[in-house]
mmCIF file of C-alpha atoms in Angstrom:
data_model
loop_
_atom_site.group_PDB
_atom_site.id
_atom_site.type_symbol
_atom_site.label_atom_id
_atom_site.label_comp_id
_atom_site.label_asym_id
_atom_site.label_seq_id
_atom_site.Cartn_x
_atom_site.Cartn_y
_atom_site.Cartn_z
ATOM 1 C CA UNK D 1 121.505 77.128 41.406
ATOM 2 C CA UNK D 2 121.605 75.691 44.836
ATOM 3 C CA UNK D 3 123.498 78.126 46.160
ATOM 4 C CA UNK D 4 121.273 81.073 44.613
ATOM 5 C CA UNK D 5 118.686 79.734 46.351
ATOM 6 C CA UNK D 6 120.229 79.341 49.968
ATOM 7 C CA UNK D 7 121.478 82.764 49.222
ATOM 8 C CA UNK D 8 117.476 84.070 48.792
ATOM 9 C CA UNK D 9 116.070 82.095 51.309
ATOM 10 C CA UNK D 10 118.621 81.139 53.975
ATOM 11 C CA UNK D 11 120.620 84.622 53.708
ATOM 12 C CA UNK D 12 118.009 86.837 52.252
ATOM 13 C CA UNK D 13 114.753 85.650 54.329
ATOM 14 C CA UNK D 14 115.673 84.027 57.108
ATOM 15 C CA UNK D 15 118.859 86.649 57.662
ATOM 16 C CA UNK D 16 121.182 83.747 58.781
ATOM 17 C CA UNK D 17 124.619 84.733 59.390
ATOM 18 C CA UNK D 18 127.635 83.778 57.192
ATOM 19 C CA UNK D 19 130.334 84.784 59.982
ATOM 20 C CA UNK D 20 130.837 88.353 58.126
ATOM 21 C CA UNK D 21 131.731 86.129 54.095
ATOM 22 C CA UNK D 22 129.878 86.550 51.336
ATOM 23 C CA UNK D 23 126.841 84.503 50.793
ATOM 24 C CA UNK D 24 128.131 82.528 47.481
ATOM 25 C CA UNK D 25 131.546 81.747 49.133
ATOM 26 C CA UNK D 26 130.189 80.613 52.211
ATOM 27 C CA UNK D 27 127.407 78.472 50.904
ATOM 28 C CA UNK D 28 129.885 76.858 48.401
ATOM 29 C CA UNK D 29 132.241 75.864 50.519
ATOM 30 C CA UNK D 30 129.521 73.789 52.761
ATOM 31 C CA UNK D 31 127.920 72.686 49.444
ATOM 32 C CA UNK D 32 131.359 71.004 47.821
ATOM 33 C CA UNK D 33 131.973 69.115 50.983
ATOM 34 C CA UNK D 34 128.394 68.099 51.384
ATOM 35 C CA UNK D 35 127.061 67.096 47.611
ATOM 36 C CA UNK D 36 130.213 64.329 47.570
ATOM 37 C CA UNK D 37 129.284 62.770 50.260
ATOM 38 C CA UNK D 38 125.538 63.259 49.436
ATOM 39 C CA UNK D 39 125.817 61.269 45.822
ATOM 40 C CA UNK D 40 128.386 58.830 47.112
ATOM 41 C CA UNK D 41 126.027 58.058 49.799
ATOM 42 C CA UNK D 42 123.023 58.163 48.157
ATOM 43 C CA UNK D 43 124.383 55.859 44.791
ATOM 44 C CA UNK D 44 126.172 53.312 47.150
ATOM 45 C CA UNK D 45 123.294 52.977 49.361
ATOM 46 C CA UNK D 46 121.382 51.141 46.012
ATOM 47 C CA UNK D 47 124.452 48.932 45.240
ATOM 48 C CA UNK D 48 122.654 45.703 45.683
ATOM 49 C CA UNK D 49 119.536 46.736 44.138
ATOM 50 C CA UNK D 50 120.775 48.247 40.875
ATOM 51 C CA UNK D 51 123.627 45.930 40.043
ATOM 52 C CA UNK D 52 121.630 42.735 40.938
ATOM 53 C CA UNK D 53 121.425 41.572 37.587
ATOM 54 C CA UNK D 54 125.191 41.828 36.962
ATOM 55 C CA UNK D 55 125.841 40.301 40.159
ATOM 56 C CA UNK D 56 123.520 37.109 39.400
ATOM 57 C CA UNK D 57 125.339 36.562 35.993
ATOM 58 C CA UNK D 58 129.297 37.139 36.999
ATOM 59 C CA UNK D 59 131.282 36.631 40.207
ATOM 60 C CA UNK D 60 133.588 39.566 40.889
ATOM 61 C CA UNK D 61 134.598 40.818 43.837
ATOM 62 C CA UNK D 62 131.528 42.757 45.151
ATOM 63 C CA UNK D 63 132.756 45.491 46.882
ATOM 64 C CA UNK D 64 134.320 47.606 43.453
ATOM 65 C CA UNK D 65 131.290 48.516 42.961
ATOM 66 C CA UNK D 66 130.689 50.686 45.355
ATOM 67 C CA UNK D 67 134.085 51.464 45.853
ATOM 68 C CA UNK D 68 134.206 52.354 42.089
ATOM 69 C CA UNK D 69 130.899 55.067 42.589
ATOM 70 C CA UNK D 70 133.684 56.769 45.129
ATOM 71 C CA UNK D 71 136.171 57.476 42.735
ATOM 72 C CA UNK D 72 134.377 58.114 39.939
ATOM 73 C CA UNK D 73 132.208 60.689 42.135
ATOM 74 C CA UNK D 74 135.542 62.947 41.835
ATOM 75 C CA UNK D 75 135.123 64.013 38.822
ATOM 76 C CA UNK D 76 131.815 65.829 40.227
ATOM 77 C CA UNK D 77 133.245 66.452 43.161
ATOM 78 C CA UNK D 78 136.655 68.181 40.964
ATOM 79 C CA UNK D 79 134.379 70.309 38.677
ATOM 80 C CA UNK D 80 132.389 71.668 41.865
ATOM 81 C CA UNK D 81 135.321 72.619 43.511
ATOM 82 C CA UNK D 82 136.833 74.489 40.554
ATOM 83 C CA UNK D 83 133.015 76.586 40.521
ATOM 84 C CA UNK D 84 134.165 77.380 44.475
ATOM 85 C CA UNK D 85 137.662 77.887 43.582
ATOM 86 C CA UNK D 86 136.683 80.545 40.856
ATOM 87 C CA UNK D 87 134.368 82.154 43.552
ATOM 88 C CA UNK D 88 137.167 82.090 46.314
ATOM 89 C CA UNK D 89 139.765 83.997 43.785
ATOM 90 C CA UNK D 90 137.243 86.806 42.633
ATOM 91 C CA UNK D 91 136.707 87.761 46.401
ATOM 92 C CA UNK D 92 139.935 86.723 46.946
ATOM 93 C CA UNK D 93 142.240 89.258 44.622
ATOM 94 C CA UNK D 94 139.520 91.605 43.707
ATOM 95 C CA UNK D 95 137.566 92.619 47.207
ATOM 96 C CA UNK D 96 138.304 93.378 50.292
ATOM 97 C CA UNK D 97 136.744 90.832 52.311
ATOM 98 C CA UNK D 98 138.544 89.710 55.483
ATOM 99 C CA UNK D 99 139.544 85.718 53.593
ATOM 100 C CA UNK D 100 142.239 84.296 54.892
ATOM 101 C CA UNK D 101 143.330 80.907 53.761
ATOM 102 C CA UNK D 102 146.010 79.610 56.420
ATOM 103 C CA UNK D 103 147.964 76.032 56.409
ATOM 104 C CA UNK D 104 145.318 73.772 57.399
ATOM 105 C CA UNK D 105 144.296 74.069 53.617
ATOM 106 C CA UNK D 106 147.007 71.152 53.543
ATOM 107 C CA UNK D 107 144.419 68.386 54.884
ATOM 108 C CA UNK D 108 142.167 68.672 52.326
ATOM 109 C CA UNK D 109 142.844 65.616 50.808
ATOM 110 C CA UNK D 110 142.714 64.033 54.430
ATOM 111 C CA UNK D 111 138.995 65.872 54.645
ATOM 112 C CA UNK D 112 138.334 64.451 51.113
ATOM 113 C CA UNK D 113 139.476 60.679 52.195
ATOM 114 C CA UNK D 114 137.253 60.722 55.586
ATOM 115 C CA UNK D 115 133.969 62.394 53.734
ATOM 116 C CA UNK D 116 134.561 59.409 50.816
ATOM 117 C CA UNK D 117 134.784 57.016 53.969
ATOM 118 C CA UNK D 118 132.394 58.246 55.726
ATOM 119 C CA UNK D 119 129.900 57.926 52.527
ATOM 120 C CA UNK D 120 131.197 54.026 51.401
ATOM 121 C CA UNK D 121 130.662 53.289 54.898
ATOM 122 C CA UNK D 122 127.182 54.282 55.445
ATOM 123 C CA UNK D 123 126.494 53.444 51.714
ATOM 124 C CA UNK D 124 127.631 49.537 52.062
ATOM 125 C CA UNK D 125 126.004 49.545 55.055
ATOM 126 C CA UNK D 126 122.694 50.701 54.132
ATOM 127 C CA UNK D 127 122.536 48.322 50.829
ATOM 128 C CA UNK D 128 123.508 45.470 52.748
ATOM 129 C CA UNK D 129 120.062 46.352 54.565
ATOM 130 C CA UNK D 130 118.529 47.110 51.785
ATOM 131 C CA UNK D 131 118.674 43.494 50.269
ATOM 132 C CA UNK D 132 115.835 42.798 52.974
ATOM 133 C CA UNK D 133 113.944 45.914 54.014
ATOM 134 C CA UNK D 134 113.747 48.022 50.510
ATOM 135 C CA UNK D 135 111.540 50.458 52.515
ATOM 136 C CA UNK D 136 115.049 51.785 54.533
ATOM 137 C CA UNK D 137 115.905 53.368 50.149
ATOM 138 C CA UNK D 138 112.952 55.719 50.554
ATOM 139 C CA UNK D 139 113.811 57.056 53.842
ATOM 140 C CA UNK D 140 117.484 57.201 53.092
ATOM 141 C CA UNK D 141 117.091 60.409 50.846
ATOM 142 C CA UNK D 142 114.721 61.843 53.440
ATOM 143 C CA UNK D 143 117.226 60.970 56.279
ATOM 144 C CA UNK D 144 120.354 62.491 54.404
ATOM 145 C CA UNK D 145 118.200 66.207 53.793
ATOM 146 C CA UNK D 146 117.700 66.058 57.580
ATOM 147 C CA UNK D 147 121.248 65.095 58.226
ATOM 148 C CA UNK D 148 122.464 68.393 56.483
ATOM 149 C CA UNK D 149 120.265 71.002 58.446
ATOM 150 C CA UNK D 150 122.319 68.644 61.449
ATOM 151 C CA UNK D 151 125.473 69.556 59.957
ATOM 152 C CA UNK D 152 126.773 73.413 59.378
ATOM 153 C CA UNK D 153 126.505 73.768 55.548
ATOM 154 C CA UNK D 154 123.545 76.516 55.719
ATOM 155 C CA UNK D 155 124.694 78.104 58.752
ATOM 156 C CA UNK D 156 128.481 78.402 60.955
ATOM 157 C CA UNK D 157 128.805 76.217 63.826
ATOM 158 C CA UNK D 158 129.560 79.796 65.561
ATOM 159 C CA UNK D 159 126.131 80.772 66.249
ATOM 160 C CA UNK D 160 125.051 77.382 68.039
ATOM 161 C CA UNK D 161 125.434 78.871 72.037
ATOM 162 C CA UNK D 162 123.734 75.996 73.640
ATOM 163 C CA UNK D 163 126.490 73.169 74.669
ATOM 164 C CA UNK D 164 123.695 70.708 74.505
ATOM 165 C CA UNK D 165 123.259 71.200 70.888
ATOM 166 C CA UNK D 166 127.217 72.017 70.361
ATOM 167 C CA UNK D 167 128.244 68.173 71.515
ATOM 168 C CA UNK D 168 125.341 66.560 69.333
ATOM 169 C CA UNK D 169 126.820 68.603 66.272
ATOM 170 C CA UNK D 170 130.069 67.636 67.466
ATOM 171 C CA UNK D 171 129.183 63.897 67.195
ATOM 172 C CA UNK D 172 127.976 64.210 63.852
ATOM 173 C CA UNK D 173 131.044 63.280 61.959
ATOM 174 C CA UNK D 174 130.565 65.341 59.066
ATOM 175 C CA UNK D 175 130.937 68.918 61.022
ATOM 176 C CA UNK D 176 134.237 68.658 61.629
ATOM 177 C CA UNK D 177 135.804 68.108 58.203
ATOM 178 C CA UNK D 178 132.915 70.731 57.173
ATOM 179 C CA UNK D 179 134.719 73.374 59.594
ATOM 180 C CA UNK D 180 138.722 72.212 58.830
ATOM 181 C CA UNK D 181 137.444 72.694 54.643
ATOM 182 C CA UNK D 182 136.110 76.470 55.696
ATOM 183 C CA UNK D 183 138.707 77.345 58.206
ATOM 184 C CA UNK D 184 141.464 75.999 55.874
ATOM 185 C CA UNK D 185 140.190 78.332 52.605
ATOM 186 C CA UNK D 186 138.640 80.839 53.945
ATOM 187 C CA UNK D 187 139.495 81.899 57.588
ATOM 188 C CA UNK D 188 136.693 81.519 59.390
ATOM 189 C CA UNK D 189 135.207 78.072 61.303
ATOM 190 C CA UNK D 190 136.280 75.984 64.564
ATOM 191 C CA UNK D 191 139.139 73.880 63.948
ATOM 192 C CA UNK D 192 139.879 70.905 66.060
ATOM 193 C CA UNK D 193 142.226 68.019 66.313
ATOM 194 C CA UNK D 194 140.066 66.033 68.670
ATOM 195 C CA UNK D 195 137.105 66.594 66.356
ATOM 196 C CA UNK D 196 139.286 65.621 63.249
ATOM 197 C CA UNK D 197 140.274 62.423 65.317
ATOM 198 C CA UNK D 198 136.976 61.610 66.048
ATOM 199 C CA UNK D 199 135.463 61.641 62.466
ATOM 200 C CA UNK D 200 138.889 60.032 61.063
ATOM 201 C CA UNK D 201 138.137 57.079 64.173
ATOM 202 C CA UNK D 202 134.414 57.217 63.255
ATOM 203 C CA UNK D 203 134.680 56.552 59.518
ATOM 204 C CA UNK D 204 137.562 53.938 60.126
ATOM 205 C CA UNK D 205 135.200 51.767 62.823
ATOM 206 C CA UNK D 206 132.282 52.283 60.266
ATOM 207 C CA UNK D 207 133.978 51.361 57.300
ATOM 208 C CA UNK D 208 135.152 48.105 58.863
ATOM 209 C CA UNK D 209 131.797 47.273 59.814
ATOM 210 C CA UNK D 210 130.166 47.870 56.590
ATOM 211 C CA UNK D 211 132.737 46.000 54.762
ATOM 212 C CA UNK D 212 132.108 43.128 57.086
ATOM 213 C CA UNK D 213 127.917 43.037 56.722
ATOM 214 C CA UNK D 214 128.193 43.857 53.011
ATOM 215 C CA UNK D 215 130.555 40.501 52.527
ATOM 216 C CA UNK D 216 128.289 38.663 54.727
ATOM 217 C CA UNK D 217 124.991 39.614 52.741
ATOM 218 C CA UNK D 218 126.424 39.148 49.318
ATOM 219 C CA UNK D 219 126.994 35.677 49.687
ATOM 220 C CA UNK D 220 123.109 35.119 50.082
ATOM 221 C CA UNK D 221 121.369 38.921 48.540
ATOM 222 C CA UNK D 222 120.115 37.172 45.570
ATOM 223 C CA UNK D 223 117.515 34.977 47.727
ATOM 224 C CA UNK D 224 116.031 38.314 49.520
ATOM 225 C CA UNK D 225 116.768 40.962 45.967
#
């Protein structure tokens, strides 16, 4: 349904290009990548809040929980794929549309370990926060809509011509495992090690420091939840 809808409004009304795929391929491959990290993000941003009442009863090592939202996300993640993979073959074997998947399809579970990162990361980090200012939950889900229109899901990184623009996309470290997942399936997308790098770097500096507030505010989050 999501992608029916970018298809009438992003491809239909506001003509936005696709790089030359069809609009359900294209917008499901930025969709897969992007609702993982999403509902990872999203569910282990509320870790402290919504398990407070297990954590006040039993001692267990905190961090599983989130940790545990993660893995279990893949089952979500696994059917959504399989809807894209479906899509991908039909074009794929029974069109004539220029799709050419190419060996980089081989890091997808590297792309699949950095966006799962990348979302415990920001997630621990933002509950930890949460314990004190529950305000920062309500602008979270506002923050993360934003954060996609920032990233190219809707639209290829292509048609951004201004460098100014180009490097802040760049720095978001979601684009470039966006662009590997689209230039590894289907063809088309800006590949880059030094962007891969860079988000791999990103997510490995964030995760530490997540994992290092949310043990620090778990020893005290049931004074302040």
């Amino acid at each position: 349904m999501t992608t029916i809808m970018y298809m009438v409004v992003f491809g239909g009304i506001a003509k936005i290009s696709t790089d030359g795929l069809p609009q359900p391929l294209f917008y499901l491959a930025g969709i897969t990548i992007w609702q993982y990290f999403s509902d990872c993000l999203l569910k282990t941003s509320n870790t402290f809040l919504t398990n407070a009442h297990i954590f006040g009863k039993v001692y267990f090592p905190r961090l599983l929980v989130p940790f545990s939202i993660v893995t279990s996300n893949l089952v979500r993640f696994l059917i959504q794929l399989s809807l894209f993979v479906f899509v991908f073959l039909y074009y794929f074997l029974f069109t004539d549309v220029p799709i050419t998947p190419n060996w980089y399809l081989l890091l997808f579970p590297v792309l699949v370990i950095n966006i799962a990162g990348l979302a415990l990361g920001f997630g621990v980090l933002f509950s930890s926060l949460t314990t004190k200012y529950r305000d920062l939950t309500m602008l979270l889900g506002f923050f993360i809509h934003l954060w996609m229109y920032a990233t190219p899901i809707i639209y290829p990184l292509s048609t951004i011509k201004n460098e100014t623009l180009r490097l802040l996309m760049s720095l978001n470290p979601i684009t470039s495992s966006v662009e590997t997942f689209k230039y590894g399936t289907l063809g088309v997308g800006e590949f880059s090690w030094v962007g891969l790098l860079y988000s791999f770097g990103f997510m490995i500096v964030l995760l530490s420091i997540g994992v290092v507030v949310f043990n620090k505010v778990q020893k005290s989050f049931m004074d302040t939840v």
